[in-house]
CSV table of C-alpha atoms in Angstrom, one decimal:
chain,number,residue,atom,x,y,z
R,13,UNK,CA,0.0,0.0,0.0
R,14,UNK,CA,1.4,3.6,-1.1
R,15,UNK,CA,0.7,6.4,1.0
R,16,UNK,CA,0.8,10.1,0.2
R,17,UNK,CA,2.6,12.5,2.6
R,18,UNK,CA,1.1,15.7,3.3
R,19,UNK,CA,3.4,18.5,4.6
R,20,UNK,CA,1.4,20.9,7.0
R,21,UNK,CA,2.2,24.3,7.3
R,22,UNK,CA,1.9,27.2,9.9
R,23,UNK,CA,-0.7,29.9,8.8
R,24,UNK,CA,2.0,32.2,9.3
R,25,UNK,CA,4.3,30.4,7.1
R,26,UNK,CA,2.2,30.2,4.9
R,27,UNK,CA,1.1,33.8,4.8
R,28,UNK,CA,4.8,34.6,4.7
R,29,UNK,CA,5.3,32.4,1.3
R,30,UNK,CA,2.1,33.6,-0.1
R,31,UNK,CA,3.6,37.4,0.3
R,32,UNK,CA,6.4,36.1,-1.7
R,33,UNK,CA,5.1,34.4,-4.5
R,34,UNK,CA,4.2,35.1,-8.0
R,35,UNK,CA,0.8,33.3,-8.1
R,36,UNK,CA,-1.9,33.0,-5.9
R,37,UNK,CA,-2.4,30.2,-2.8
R,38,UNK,CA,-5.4,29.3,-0.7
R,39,UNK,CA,-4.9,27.6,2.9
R,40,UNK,CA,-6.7,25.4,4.7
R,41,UNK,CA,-6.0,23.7,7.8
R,42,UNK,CA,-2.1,23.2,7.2
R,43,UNK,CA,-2.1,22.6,3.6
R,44,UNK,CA,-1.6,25.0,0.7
R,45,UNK,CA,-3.5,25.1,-2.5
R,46,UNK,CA,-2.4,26.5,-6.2
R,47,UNK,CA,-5.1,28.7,-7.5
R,48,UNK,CA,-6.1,28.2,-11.2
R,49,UNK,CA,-7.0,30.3,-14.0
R,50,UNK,CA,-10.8,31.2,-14.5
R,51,UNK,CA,-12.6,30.5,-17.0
R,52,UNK,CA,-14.8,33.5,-18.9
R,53,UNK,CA,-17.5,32.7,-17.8
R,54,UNK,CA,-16.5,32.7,-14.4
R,55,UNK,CA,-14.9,36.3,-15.0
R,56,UNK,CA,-18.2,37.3,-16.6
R,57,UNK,CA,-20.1,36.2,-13.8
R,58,UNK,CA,-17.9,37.4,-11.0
R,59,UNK,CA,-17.5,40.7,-12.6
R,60,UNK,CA,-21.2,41.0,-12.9
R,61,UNK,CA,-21.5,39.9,-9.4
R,62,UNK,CA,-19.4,42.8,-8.6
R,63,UNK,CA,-20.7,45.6,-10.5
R,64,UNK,CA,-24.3,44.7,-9.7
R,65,UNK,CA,-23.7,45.2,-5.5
R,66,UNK,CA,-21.4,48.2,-6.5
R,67,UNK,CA,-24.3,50.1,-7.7
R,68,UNK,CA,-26.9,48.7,-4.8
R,69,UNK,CA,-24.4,49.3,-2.1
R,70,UNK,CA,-22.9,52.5,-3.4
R,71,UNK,CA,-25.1,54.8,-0.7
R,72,UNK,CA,-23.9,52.7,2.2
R,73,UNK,CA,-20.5,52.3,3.9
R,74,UNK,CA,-20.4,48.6,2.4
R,75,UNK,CA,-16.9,48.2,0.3
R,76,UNK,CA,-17.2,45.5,-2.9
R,77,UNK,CA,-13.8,43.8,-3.4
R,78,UNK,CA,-12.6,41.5,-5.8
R,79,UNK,CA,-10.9,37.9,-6.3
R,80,UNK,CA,-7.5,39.9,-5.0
R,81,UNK,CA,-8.8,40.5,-1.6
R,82,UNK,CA,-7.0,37.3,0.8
R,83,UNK,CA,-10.0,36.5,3.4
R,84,UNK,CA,-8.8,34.9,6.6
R,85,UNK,CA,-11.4,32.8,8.8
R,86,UNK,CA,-11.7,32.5,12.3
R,87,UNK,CA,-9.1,30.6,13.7
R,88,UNK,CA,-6.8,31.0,11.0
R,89,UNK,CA,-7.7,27.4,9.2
R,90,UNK,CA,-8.4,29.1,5.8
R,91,UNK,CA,-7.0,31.6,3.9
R,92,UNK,CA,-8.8,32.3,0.3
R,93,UNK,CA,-9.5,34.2,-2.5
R,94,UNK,CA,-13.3,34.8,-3.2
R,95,UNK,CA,-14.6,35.7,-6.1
R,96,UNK,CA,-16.6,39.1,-4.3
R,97,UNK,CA,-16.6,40.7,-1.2
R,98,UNK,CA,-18.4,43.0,0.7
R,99,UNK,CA,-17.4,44.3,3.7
R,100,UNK,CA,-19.3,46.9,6.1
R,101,UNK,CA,-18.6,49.4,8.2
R,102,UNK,CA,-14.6,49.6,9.9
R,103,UNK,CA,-12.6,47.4,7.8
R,104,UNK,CA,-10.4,45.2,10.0
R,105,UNK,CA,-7.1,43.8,8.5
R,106,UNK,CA,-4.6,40.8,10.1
R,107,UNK,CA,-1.8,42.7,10.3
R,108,UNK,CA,0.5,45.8,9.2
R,109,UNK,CA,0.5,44.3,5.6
R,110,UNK,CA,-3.3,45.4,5.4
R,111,UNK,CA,-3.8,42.9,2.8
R,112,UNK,CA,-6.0,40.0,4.5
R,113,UNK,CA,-9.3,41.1,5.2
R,114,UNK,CA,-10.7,39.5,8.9
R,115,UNK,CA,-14.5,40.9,9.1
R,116,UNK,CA,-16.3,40.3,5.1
R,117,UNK,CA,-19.8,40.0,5.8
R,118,UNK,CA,-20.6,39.0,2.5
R,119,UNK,CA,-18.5,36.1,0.5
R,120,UNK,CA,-19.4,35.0,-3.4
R,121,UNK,CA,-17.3,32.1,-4.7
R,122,UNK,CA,-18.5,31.2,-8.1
R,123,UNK,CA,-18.5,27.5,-8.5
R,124,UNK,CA,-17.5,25.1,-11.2
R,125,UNK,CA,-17.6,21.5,-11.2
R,126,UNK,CA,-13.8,21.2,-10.0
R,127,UNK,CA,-14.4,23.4,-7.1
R,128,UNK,CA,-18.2,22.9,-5.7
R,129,UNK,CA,-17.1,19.8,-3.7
R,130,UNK,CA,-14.2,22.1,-2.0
């Protein structure tokens, strides 16, 4: 029987490599995850995602962000890139780099058949 090693990471590890690199990563619990290309319909979709609660939200204090906004959950056990985000009120980062965003209060990840199960 073959078995397949998995090296775990440190969120902060990994948020120091994902500073670093050329492409973009997702964590979660310990492991890291290479982010693909999107399709166009998935930009389409996104991007009309996006511009829709641009408009709706535009006379509140609600921010719209795009697929380059890193997310961190709770407990630091996921790190990701979603597809739109919307975040209210006092934007709260993780740290000096002020590029992980800790308080979205809205998250749209548009799903294909290689990521729904994920």
């Amino acid at each position: 029987m073959v078995s397949q090693l998995t090296t775990q990471i440190a969120p902060a590890e990994y948020l120091e490599l994902e500073r670093k690199s050329a492409s973009k990563n997702e964590y979660l619990k310990g492991e890291v995850f290479a982010m693909t290309g999107a399709s166009l319909r998935h930009n389409l979709i996104a991007g009309n995602i996006f511009a829709e609660l641009k408009q709706q939200l535009k006379q509140t204090d609600c921010k719209v962000l795009m697929s380059d906004m890193r997310v961190a959950a709770p407990g630091a056990t996921l790190y990701t890139y979603p597809d739109v985000v919307v975040v209210c009120g006092e934007v709260r980062l993780e740290d000096e780099q002020f590029d992980t965003l800790l308080n979205p209060c809205l998250i749209i990840e548009v799903l294909s058949k290689s990521t729904a199960a994920y």
